[in-house]
mmCIF file of C-alpha atoms in Angstrom:
data_model
loop_
_atom_site.group_PDB
_atom_site.id
_atom_site.type_symbol
_atom_site.label_atom_id
_atom_site.label_comp_id
_atom_site.label_asym_id
_atom_site.label_seq_id
_atom_site.Cartn_x
_atom_site.Cartn_y
_atom_site.Cartn_z
ATOM 1 C CA MET A 906 -17.595 3.558 29.680
ATOM 2 C CA ALA A 907 -14.553 1.444 29.044
ATOM 3 C CA ALA A 908 -14.578 -0.767 25.876
ATOM 4 C CA LYS A 909 -14.769 -4.581 26.255
ATOM 5 C CA VAL A 910 -11.916 -6.743 25.191
ATOM 6 C CA PHE A 911 -12.700 -10.480 25.090
ATOM 7 C CA PHE A 912 -9.575 -12.760 25.653
ATOM 8 C CA ILE A 913 -8.977 -16.479 25.301
ATOM 9 C CA SER A 914 -5.656 -18.304 25.826
ATOM 10 C CA ALA A 915 -4.153 -20.093 22.814
ATOM 11 C CA GLN A 916 -1.060 -21.713 21.629
ATOM 12 C CA SER A 917 0.276 -22.359 18.276
ATOM 13 C CA GLU A 918 0.828 -26.047 18.939
ATOM 14 C CA GLU A 919 -2.820 -26.417 19.168
ATOM 15 C CA SER A 920 -4.763 -27.899 16.278
ATOM 16 C CA VAL A 921 -6.370 -25.883 13.529
ATOM 17 C CA VAL A 922 -9.830 -27.212 14.905
ATOM 18 C CA GLN A 923 -8.951 -26.089 18.378
ATOM 19 C CA ILE A 924 -8.099 -22.520 17.359
ATOM 20 C CA ARG A 925 -11.133 -22.369 15.267
ATOM 21 C CA GLU A 926 -13.129 -23.346 18.244
ATOM 22 C CA LYS A 927 -11.681 -20.504 20.152
ATOM 23 C CA ILE A 928 -12.306 -18.051 17.568
ATOM 24 C CA ASP A 929 -15.911 -19.324 17.445
ATOM 25 C CA ALA A 930 -16.277 -18.826 21.240
ATOM 26 C CA LEU A 931 -14.827 -15.279 21.098
ATOM 27 C CA TRP A 932 -17.206 -14.551 18.232
ATOM 28 C CA GLN A 933 -20.289 -15.822 20.143
ATOM 29 C CA THR A 934 -19.545 -14.183 23.469
ATOM 30 C CA ALA A 935 -18.671 -10.766 22.008
ATOM 31 C CA ASN A 936 -21.857 -11.210 19.669
ATOM 32 C CA PHE A 937 -20.171 -10.243 16.605
ATOM 33 C CA ASP A 938 -23.065 -11.509 14.525
ATOM 34 C CA ARG A 939 -24.842 -8.382 15.407
ATOM 35 C CA CYS A 940 -22.577 -6.563 12.892
ATOM 36 C CA PHE A 941 -23.631 -8.497 9.815
ATOM 37 C CA GLU A 942 -26.781 -9.213 7.877
ATOM 38 C CA ALA A 943 -27.826 -11.156 4.740
ATOM 39 C CA GLU A 944 -26.277 -9.928 1.490
ATOM 40 C CA ASP A 945 -23.666 -8.000 3.259
ATOM 41 C CA MET A 946 -20.303 -8.066 1.518
ATOM 42 C CA VAL A 947 -17.881 -8.525 4.507
ATOM 43 C CA ALA A 948 -14.096 -7.916 3.970
ATOM 44 C CA ILE A 949 -11.743 -9.999 6.190
ATOM 45 C CA LYS A 950 -8.754 -7.632 6.336
ATOM 46 C CA ILE A 951 -5.765 -9.742 6.782
ATOM 47 C CA HIS A 952 -2.020 -10.060 5.952
ATOM 48 C CA PHE A 953 -1.338 -12.981 3.673
ATOM 49 C CA GLY A 954 2.376 -13.080 4.665
ATOM 50 C CA GLU A 955 5.286 -12.141 2.469
ATOM 51 C CA LYS A 956 7.021 -14.895 0.537
ATOM 52 C CA ARG A 957 9.011 -17.202 2.882
ATOM 53 C CA ASN A 958 7.186 -15.767 5.979
ATOM 54 C CA VAL A 959 5.658 -18.670 8.046
ATOM 55 C CA THR A 960 4.464 -16.838 11.116
ATOM 56 C CA HIS A 961 1.530 -15.043 9.504
ATOM 57 C CA ILE A 962 -2.126 -16.087 10.552
ATOM 58 C CA PRO A 963 -2.947 -19.298 8.607
ATOM 59 C CA ALA A 964 -5.878 -19.242 6.263
ATOM 60 C CA GLN A 965 -7.640 -22.428 7.900
ATOM 61 C CA PHE A 966 -8.042 -20.513 11.130
ATOM 62 C CA TRP A 967 -11.003 -18.618 9.427
ATOM 63 C CA LYS A 968 -12.828 -21.545 7.641
ATOM 64 C CA SER A 969 -15.618 -21.728 10.412
ATOM 65 C CA THR A 970 -15.962 -17.994 10.614
ATOM 66 C CA ILE A 971 -16.479 -17.813 6.886
ATOM 67 C CA ALA A 972 -19.020 -20.773 7.065
ATOM 68 C CA ARG A 973 -20.897 -18.912 9.689
ATOM 69 C CA LEU A 974 -21.017 -15.809 7.360
ATOM 70 C CA ASN A 975 -21.978 -17.809 4.340
ATOM 71 C CA GLN A 976 -24.782 -19.408 6.306
ATOM 72 C CA LYS A 977 -26.053 -16.014 7.361
ATOM 73 C CA GLY A 978 -26.298 -15.028 3.688
ATOM 74 C CA CYS A 979 -23.312 -12.772 3.832
ATOM 75 C CA LYS A 980 -20.622 -12.582 1.084
ATOM 76 C CA PRO A 981 -17.200 -12.771 2.774
ATOM 77 C CA PHE A 982 -13.902 -12.191 1.039
ATOM 78 C CA PHE A 983 -10.359 -11.841 2.168
ATOM 79 C CA THR A 984 -8.739 -8.526 1.300
ATOM 80 C CA ASP A 985 -5.429 -6.626 1.631
ATOM 81 C CA THR A 986 -3.667 -3.871 -0.371
ATOM 82 C CA CYS A 987 -0.603 -3.483 -2.597
ATOM 83 C CA VAL A 988 2.577 -2.394 -0.917
ATOM 84 C CA LEU A 989 4.946 0.567 -1.731
ATOM 85 C CA TYR A 990 8.161 -1.714 -1.837
ATOM 86 C CA ARG A 991 9.442 -4.131 -4.381
ATOM 87 C CA SER A 992 7.547 -7.470 -3.420
ATOM 88 C CA GLN A 993 5.309 -10.040 -4.746
ATOM 89 C CA ARG A 994 2.572 -7.999 -3.045
ATOM 90 C CA SER A 995 3.208 -4.910 -4.905
ATOM 91 C CA ASP A 996 0.762 -5.757 -7.586
ATOM 92 C CA ALA A 997 -2.749 -7.545 -7.472
ATOM 93 C CA VAL A 998 -1.705 -10.384 -9.765
ATOM 94 C CA ASN A 999 1.455 -11.520 -7.871
ATOM 95 C CA HIS A 1000 -0.302 -10.725 -4.639
ATOM 96 C CA LEU A 1001 -3.270 -13.178 -5.477
ATOM 97 C CA ARG A 1002 -0.736 -15.770 -6.452
ATOM 98 C CA LEU A 1003 1.051 -15.511 -3.117
ATOM 99 C CA ALA A 1004 -2.209 -15.408 -1.278
ATOM 100 C CA GLU A 1005 -3.406 -18.694 -2.888
ATOM 101 C CA LYS A 1006 0.101 -20.350 -2.187
ATOM 102 C CA HIS A 1007 -0.318 -19.452 1.451
ATOM 103 C CA GLY A 1008 -3.746 -21.214 1.431
ATOM 104 C CA PHE A 1009 -6.100 -18.109 1.080
ATOM 105 C CA SER A 1010 -8.284 -19.551 -1.852
ATOM 106 C CA LEU A 1011 -12.059 -20.062 -2.273
ATOM 107 C CA ALA A 1012 -11.514 -23.706 -2.404
ATOM 108 C CA GLU A 1013 -9.699 -23.921 0.769
ATOM 109 C CA THR A 1014 -11.499 -21.399 2.882
ATOM 110 C CA GLY A 1015 -15.020 -20.877 1.257
ATOM 111 C CA ALA A 1016 -14.041 -17.055 0.576
ATOM 112 C CA PRO A 1017 -12.428 -15.647 -2.467
ATOM 113 C CA VAL A 1018 -9.598 -12.904 -2.300
ATOM 114 C CA ILE A 1019 -9.981 -9.492 -3.540
ATOM 115 C CA ILE A 1020 -7.198 -6.888 -3.560
ATOM 116 C CA ALA A 1021 -8.911 -3.686 -2.319
ATOM 117 C CA ASP A 1022 -6.806 -1.063 -4.152
ATOM 118 C CA GLY A 1023 -6.853 -2.618 -7.540
ATOM 119 C CA LEU A 1024 -4.033 -3.837 -9.935
ATOM 120 C CA ARG A 1025 -1.471 -1.453 -9.036
ATOM 121 C CA GLY A 1026 -2.664 0.203 -5.679
ATOM 122 C CA ARG A 1027 -4.360 3.272 -7.184
ATOM 123 C CA ASN A 1028 -8.044 2.412 -6.877
ATOM 124 C CA GLU A 1029 -9.113 4.724 -3.939
ATOM 125 C CA ILE A 1030 -11.740 6.892 -2.389
ATOM 126 C CA GLU A 1031 -11.014 10.023 -0.564
ATOM 127 C CA VAL A 1032 -12.864 9.706 2.864
ATOM 128 C CA LYS A 1033 -13.503 12.873 4.875
ATOM 129 C CA ILE A 1034 -12.364 12.798 8.401
ATOM 130 C CA ASP A 1035 -12.062 15.090 11.284
ATOM 131 C CA GLY A 1036 -8.296 14.615 11.969
ATOM 132 C CA GLU A 1037 -5.736 16.972 13.268
ATOM 133 C CA ILE A 1038 -3.361 16.393 10.172
ATOM 134 C CA PHE A 1039 -5.698 15.417 7.485
ATOM 135 C CA SER A 1040 -9.312 16.282 6.466
ATOM 136 C CA ALA A 1041 -9.444 13.485 3.961
ATOM 137 C CA VAL A 1042 -7.569 10.263 3.600
ATOM 138 C CA ALA A 1043 -6.960 8.060 0.601
ATOM 139 C CA ILE A 1044 -8.518 4.465 1.372
ATOM 140 C CA ALA A 1045 -8.630 1.503 -0.785
ATOM 141 C CA THR A 1046 -11.940 1.330 -2.791
ATOM 142 C CA GLU A 1047 -13.156 -1.972 -1.903
ATOM 143 C CA ALA A 1048 -12.440 -1.567 1.714
ATOM 144 C CA VAL A 1049 -14.877 1.520 1.677
ATOM 145 C CA VAL A 1050 -17.475 -0.245 -0.604
ATOM 146 C CA ALA A 1051 -17.711 -3.425 1.574
ATOM 147 C CA ASN A 1052 -20.714 -3.371 3.838
ATOM 148 C CA GLY A 1053 -18.849 -4.733 6.778
ATOM 149 C CA MET A 1054 -15.502 -5.829 8.015
ATOM 150 C CA ILE A 1055 -13.578 -8.143 10.131
ATOM 151 C CA VAL A 1056 -9.982 -6.844 11.063
ATOM 152 C CA ALA A 1057 -7.839 -9.927 11.617
ATOM 153 C CA THR A 1058 -4.496 -9.042 12.905
ATOM 154 C CA HIS A 1059 -1.241 -10.905 13.734
ATOM 155 C CA VAL A 1060 0.370 -8.849 16.547
ATOM 156 C CA THR A 1061 4.013 -8.310 15.991
ATOM 157 C CA GLY A 1062 6.664 -5.637 16.652
ATOM 158 C CA HIS A 1063 7.177 -3.121 13.860
ATOM 159 C CA MET A 1064 10.307 -1.171 12.617
ATOM 160 C CA ALA A 1065 8.372 2.129 12.125
ATOM 161 C CA ALA A 1066 5.169 1.912 14.172
ATOM 162 C CA GLY A 1067 6.309 -0.001 17.321
ATOM 163 C CA ILE A 1068 3.444 -2.384 17.128
ATOM 164 C CA GLY A 1069 1.969 -4.243 14.184
ATOM 165 C CA GLY A 1070 -1.685 -4.293 15.526
ATOM 166 C CA ALA A 1071 -5.179 -3.449 14.437
ATOM 167 C CA VAL A 1072 -4.453 0.368 14.006
ATOM 168 C CA LYS A 1073 -1.695 -0.484 11.624
ATOM 169 C CA ASN A 1074 -3.709 -3.159 9.815
ATOM 170 C CA LEU A 1075 -6.302 -0.528 9.085
ATOM 171 C CA GLY A 1076 -4.387 2.754 8.780
ATOM 172 C CA MET A 1077 -1.491 1.311 6.659
ATOM 173 C CA GLY A 1078 -3.057 -1.804 5.416
ATOM 174 C CA LEU A 1079 -6.122 -0.223 3.872
ATOM 175 C CA ALA A 1080 -4.655 2.954 2.552
ATOM 176 C CA SER A 1081 -4.115 3.094 -1.173
ATOM 177 C CA ARG A 1082 -0.809 3.877 -2.552
ATOM 178 C CA LYS A 1083 -1.173 7.575 -2.261
ATOM 179 C CA GLY A 1084 -2.464 6.993 1.297
ATOM 180 C CA LYS A 1085 0.671 4.981 2.276
ATOM 181 C CA LEU A 1086 2.953 7.749 0.759
ATOM 182 C CA ARG A 1087 1.135 10.446 2.724
ATOM 183 C CA GLN A 1088 1.839 8.423 5.877
ATOM 184 C CA HIS A 1089 5.483 7.697 5.031
ATOM 185 C CA SER A 1090 6.975 10.515 3.042
ATOM 186 C CA SER A 1091 7.669 14.021 4.239
ATOM 187 C CA VAL A 1092 8.702 15.425 0.728
ATOM 188 C CA LYS A 1093 7.854 14.724 -2.851
ATOM 189 C CA PRO A 1094 9.573 12.230 -4.957
ATOM 190 C CA TRP A 1095 12.830 13.013 -7.021
ATOM 191 C CA VAL A 1096 14.728 11.080 -9.674
ATOM 192 C CA ASP A 1097 18.224 9.747 -9.005
ATOM 193 C CA ALA A 1098 19.705 10.655 -12.280
ATOM 194 C CA PRO A 1099 22.529 7.897 -12.384
ATOM 195 C CA LYS A 1100 19.770 5.247 -12.133
ATOM 196 C CA CYS A 1101 17.342 6.710 -14.660
ATOM 197 C CA THR A 1102 17.455 4.904 -17.993
ATOM 198 C CA GLY A 1103 15.102 7.459 -19.682
ATOM 199 C CA CYS A 1104 12.542 4.882 -20.488
ATOM 200 C CA GLY A 1105 9.680 7.358 -20.066
ATOM 201 C CA GLN A 1106 7.364 4.914 -18.169
ATOM 202 C CA CYS A 1107 6.965 7.386 -15.267
ATOM 203 C CA ILE A 1108 5.959 10.105 -17.782
ATOM 204 C CA LEU A 1109 3.331 7.799 -19.245
ATOM 205 C CA TRP A 1110 1.859 6.976 -15.977
ATOM 206 C CA CYS A 1111 1.941 10.264 -14.178
ATOM 207 C CA PRO A 1112 -1.682 11.724 -13.744
ATOM 208 C CA GLU A 1113 -0.691 15.306 -13.364
ATOM 209 C CA ASN A 1114 1.993 15.626 -16.047
ATOM 210 C CA ALA A 1115 4.525 16.469 -13.466
ATOM 211 C CA ILE A 1116 7.334 14.618 -15.043
ATOM 212 C CA SER A 1117 9.394 15.734 -18.000
ATOM 213 C CA MET A 1118 12.784 14.701 -19.685
ATOM 214 C CA ASN A 1119 15.764 16.762 -19.121
ATOM 215 C CA GLY A 1120 18.019 15.199 -21.857
ATOM 216 C CA ALA A 1121 17.937 11.488 -21.179
ATOM 217 C CA VAL A 1122 16.931 11.935 -17.430
ATOM 218 C CA ALA A 1123 13.358 12.246 -15.976
ATOM 219 C CA VAL A 1124 12.738 15.223 -13.840
ATOM 220 C CA ILE A 1125 9.820 15.528 -11.425
ATOM 221 C CA SER A 1126 8.261 18.962 -10.807
ATOM 222 C CA GLU A 1127 7.706 19.255 -7.028
ATOM 223 C CA LYS A 1128 5.298 22.111 -7.676
ATOM 224 C CA ILE A 1129 2.987 20.027 -9.948
ATOM 225 C CA CYS A 1130 3.527 16.625 -8.252
ATOM 226 C CA ILE A 1131 0.642 15.369 -5.938
ATOM 227 C CA GLY A 1132 2.597 12.456 -4.304
ATOM 228 C CA CYS A 1133 0.421 9.776 -5.735
ATOM 229 C CA GLY A 1134 3.155 7.058 -6.133
ATOM 230 C CA GLU A 1135 2.582 6.057 -9.693
ATOM 231 C CA CYS A 1136 6.132 6.790 -10.719
ATOM 232 C CA LEU A 1137 7.426 4.749 -7.864
ATOM 233 C CA THR A 1138 5.245 1.918 -8.943
ATOM 234 C CA VAL A 1139 6.209 1.832 -12.670
ATOM 235 C CA CYS A 1140 9.889 2.533 -12.282
ATOM 236 C CA HIS A 1141 11.778 -0.669 -12.277
ATOM 237 C CA PHE A 1142 15.236 0.582 -11.898
ATOM 238 C CA GLY A 1143 15.050 2.301 -8.430
ATOM 239 C CA ALA A 1144 15.393 5.722 -10.026
ATOM 240 C CA VAL A 1145 12.434 7.286 -8.285
ATOM 241 C CA GLN A 1146 13.286 8.126 -4.613
ATOM 242 C CA TYR A 1147 11.394 9.291 -1.508
ATOM 243 C CA ASN A 1148 12.497 10.815 1.774
ATOM 244 C CA TRP A 1149 11.223 7.965 4.068
ATOM 245 C CA LYS A 1150 12.597 9.923 7.072
ATOM 246 C CA THR A 1151 9.309 11.142 8.400
ATOM 247 C CA SER A 1152 9.415 11.524 12.201
ATOM 248 C CA ASN A 1153 8.134 8.266 13.798
ATOM 249 C CA ASP A 1154 5.571 10.136 15.949
ATOM 250 C CA GLU A 1155 4.305 11.807 12.876
ATOM 251 C CA LEU A 1156 3.937 8.451 10.976
ATOM 252 C CA GLN A 1157 1.973 7.051 13.708
ATOM 253 C CA LYS A 1158 -0.446 9.796 13.872
ATOM 254 C CA LYS A 1159 -0.989 9.892 10.013
ATOM 255 C CA MET A 1160 -1.469 6.002 10.344
ATOM 256 C CA ALA A 1161 -4.093 6.422 13.087
ATOM 257 C CA GLU A 1162 -5.934 9.018 11.047
ATOM 258 C CA HIS A 1163 -5.992 6.716 7.983
ATOM 259 C CA ALA A 1164 -7.278 4.058 10.258
ATOM 260 C CA LEU A 1165 -10.120 6.496 11.190
ATOM 261 C CA GLY A 1166 -10.969 6.910 7.373
ATOM 262 C CA ALA A 1167 -10.821 3.143 7.021
ATOM 263 C CA ILE A 1168 -13.766 2.635 9.499
ATOM 264 C CA ALA A 1169 -15.589 5.875 8.757
ATOM 265 C CA ASN A 1170 -18.640 4.271 7.169
ATOM 266 C CA LYS A 1171 -18.626 1.036 9.286
ATOM 267 C CA ARG A 1172 -18.903 2.057 12.955
ATOM 268 C CA ASP A 1173 -21.391 -0.531 13.582
ATOM 269 C CA LYS A 1174 -20.368 -2.969 11.053
ATOM 270 C CA ILE A 1175 -16.867 -3.756 12.115
ATOM 271 C CA CYS A 1176 -15.062 -6.100 14.535
ATOM 272 C CA PHE A 1177 -11.321 -6.767 15.504
ATOM 273 C CA ILE A 1178 -9.599 -10.029 16.219
ATOM 274 C CA ASN A 1179 -5.921 -9.716 17.493
ATOM 275 C CA VAL A 1180 -3.880 -12.990 17.339
ATOM 276 C CA VAL A 1181 -1.074 -12.715 19.979
ATOM 277 C CA MET A 1182 0.709 -15.837 18.973
ATOM 278 C CA ASN A 1183 4.024 -16.194 17.115
ATOM 279 C CA VAL A 1184 4.885 -12.615 18.018
ATOM 280 C CA THR A 1185 7.870 -11.623 16.130
ATOM 281 C CA LYS A 1186 10.134 -8.604 16.253
ATOM 282 C CA ASP A 1187 9.114 -7.511 12.872
ATOM 283 C CA CYS A 1188 5.754 -7.790 10.945
ATOM 284 C CA ASP A 1189 4.821 -10.309 8.449
ATOM 285 C CA CYS A 1190 6.082 -8.116 5.536
ATOM 286 C CA LEU A 1191 9.573 -9.530 5.960
ATOM 287 C CA GLY A 1192 10.222 -12.371 3.604
ATOM 288 C CA THR A 1193 12.084 -14.384 6.058
ATOM 289 C CA LYS A 1194 11.495 -17.127 8.783
ATOM 290 C CA GLN A 1195 11.328 -15.155 11.860
ATOM 291 C CA GLN A 1196 11.516 -16.509 15.437
ATOM 292 C CA PRO A 1197 8.967 -15.362 18.056
ATOM 293 C CA VAL A 1198 10.293 -13.157 20.759
ATOM 294 C CA ILE A 1199 7.796 -14.445 23.603
ATOM 295 C CA SER A 1200 5.758 -17.357 24.283
ATOM 296 C CA ASP A 1201 2.096 -17.565 22.914
ATOM 297 C CA ILE A 1202 -0.394 -15.670 24.751
ATOM 298 C CA GLY A 1203 -3.912 -15.945 22.999
ATOM 299 C CA ILE A 1204 -6.554 -14.190 20.978
ATOM 300 C CA LEU A 1205 -8.480 -11.245 21.689
ATOM 301 C CA ALA A 1206 -11.488 -9.655 20.158
ATOM 302 C CA SER A 1207 -13.288 -6.314 20.476
ATOM 303 C CA PHE A 1208 -15.422 -3.742 18.793
ATOM 304 C CA ASP A 1209 -12.516 -1.045 19.365
ATOM 305 C CA PRO A 1210 -9.196 -1.095 17.568
ATOM 306 C CA VAL A 1211 -7.589 1.249 20.012
ATOM 307 C CA ALA A 1212 -8.660 -0.766 23.022
ATOM 308 C CA ILE A 1213 -7.532 -4.255 21.512
ATOM 309 C CA ASP A 1214 -4.192 -2.952 20.574
ATOM 310 C CA LYS A 1215 -3.742 -1.459 24.166
ATOM 311 C CA ALA A 1216 -4.930 -4.734 25.683
ATOM 312 C CA SER A 1217 -2.469 -6.829 23.523
ATOM 313 C CA LEU A 1218 0.391 -4.590 24.566
ATOM 314 C CA ASP A 1219 -0.575 -4.884 28.245
ATOM 315 C CA LEU A 1220 -0.986 -8.547 28.195
ATOM 316 C CA ILE A 1221 2.513 -8.984 26.425
ATOM 317 C CA GLU A 1222 4.178 -7.100 29.206
ATOM 318 C CA GLN A 1223 2.193 -8.757 31.951
ATOM 319 C CA ILE A 1224 2.820 -12.243 30.742
ATOM 320 C CA ALA A 1225 6.327 -11.788 29.107
ATOM 321 C CA GLY A 1226 7.755 -9.520 31.771
ATOM 322 C CA LYS A 1227 8.876 -7.162 29.091
ATOM 323 C CA SER A 1228 7.119 -4.717 26.932
ATOM 324 C CA LEU A 1229 6.797 -5.288 23.159
ATOM 325 C CA THR A 1230 9.049 -2.278 22.654
ATOM 326 C CA GLN A 1231 11.677 -3.759 24.762
ATOM 327 C CA LEU A 1232 11.546 -7.032 22.795
ATOM 328 C CA SER A 1233 11.642 -5.363 19.459
ATOM 329 C CA TYR A 1234 12.514 -1.567 18.836
ATOM 330 C CA PRO A 1235 13.208 0.191 22.218
ATOM 331 C CA SER A 1236 13.569 3.476 20.617
ATOM 332 C CA LEU A 1237 9.932 3.589 19.431
ATOM 333 C CA ASN A 1238 6.790 4.350 21.490
ATOM 334 C CA PRO A 1239 3.667 2.614 20.011
ATOM 335 C CA MET A 1240 1.402 4.437 22.445
ATOM 336 C CA VAL A 1241 1.617 7.511 20.130
ATOM 337 C CA GLN A 1242 -0.668 5.957 17.596
ATOM 338 C CA LEU A 1243 -3.172 4.722 20.341
ATOM 339 C CA GLU A 1244 -3.172 8.143 22.288
ATOM 340 C CA HIS A 1245 -3.630 9.929 18.943
ATOM 341 C CA GLY A 1246 -6.282 7.389 17.798
ATOM 342 C CA ALA A 1247 -8.216 8.105 21.008
ATOM 343 C CA LYS A 1248 -7.976 11.743 20.502
ATOM 344 C CA VAL A 1249 -9.487 11.846 17.027
ATOM 345 C CA GLY A 1250 -12.286 9.414 17.822
ATOM 346 C CA LEU A 1251 -10.827 5.959 16.330
ATOM 347 C CA GLY A 1252 -11.331 4.254 19.738
ATOM 348 C CA LYS A 1253 -10.811 4.270 23.636
ATOM 349 C CA LEU A 1254 -7.643 3.528 25.581
ATOM 350 C CA GLU A 1255 -9.795 2.405 28.610
ATOM 351 C CA TYR A 1256 -10.712 -1.240 28.350
ATOM 352 C CA GLU A 1257 -12.149 -4.035 30.422
ATOM 353 C CA ILE A 1258 -10.820 -7.662 29.789
ATOM 354 C CA VAL A 1259 -13.298 -10.405 29.630
ATOM 355 C CA LYS A 1260 -11.787 -13.733 29.860
ATOM 356 C CA ILE A 1261 -13.364 -16.568 28.068
ATOM 357 C CA ASN A 1262 -13.265 -20.275 29.197
ATOM 358 C CA GLU A 1263 -11.809 -22.984 26.990
ATOM 359 C CA PRO A 1264 -14.607 -24.414 24.744
ATOM 360 C CA ARG A 1265 -15.893 -27.848 25.787
ATOM 361 C CA ARG A 1266 -15.130 -30.655 23.564
#
């Protein structure tokens, strides 16, 4: 049976109230209420936007959804994880400050923000999965512990995955630092000797005692190293290096398997909303003001992450006349992650679009 994907047309020029009404219409038609009950801690997985990014999903879009959950007796909270690269989102303290600056605060929305993988991205749970690459994946602790989840995704192009969709929001967005490294890196880290200051911080933080000093330069033992990323986190001089040239297909497959781990204990307690508005070439991780590559299309909702991403790609091609790949990174094939996701049980490629009428005002 094909997965149902609910769709409503929407434009960024519409008021916040109009967008909320459309999200409410999708919620009611899809019957998302069935996922949640009183006392459930409900994570709203979202991207808060990098500094200077203006096309991420606004916090105010979710105020009525949060009010609905609060009225039901749930405990909703916004969440995301720390990133690998140098950014205001690479530790929880600065990440929270950025989120609040972008409007994601308890006072503004009715829900607090909790960074799911802790202060520096190492709070994780190894989740067992039946994957082709992994038998277990490292997922942010609070994402696993939450009773239910709403995955709110701003659909964009992506320089590594081809599409920044629900699968990426789950797989890359809810993996701990270790999980992200497993997806991105094909080899263990090493130290670029000319950049090393010999400060010793990497040695202090290494959980496996895999780092030692060779004179005034740190050296990482590939045999002992587990690829956790602690050294990358604490080195402020760019001395710790990784091979980021994992093949694109392999990265997408690894990402899909981490997405499988992120939903493993929430099969009946998770729903997905894709916002196909302000679609840009790159994801919201870029700290610049980006221009949309197509006109706004609308908002989609589903219980299936693979189906909602496939529907998003198809709608973009149907309405824009060009695929998202053509509009962003022609050398990438985002179907790799979706086909692999379908293969390992993340979701279905077959879907049925259910169009929702405009709410009556």
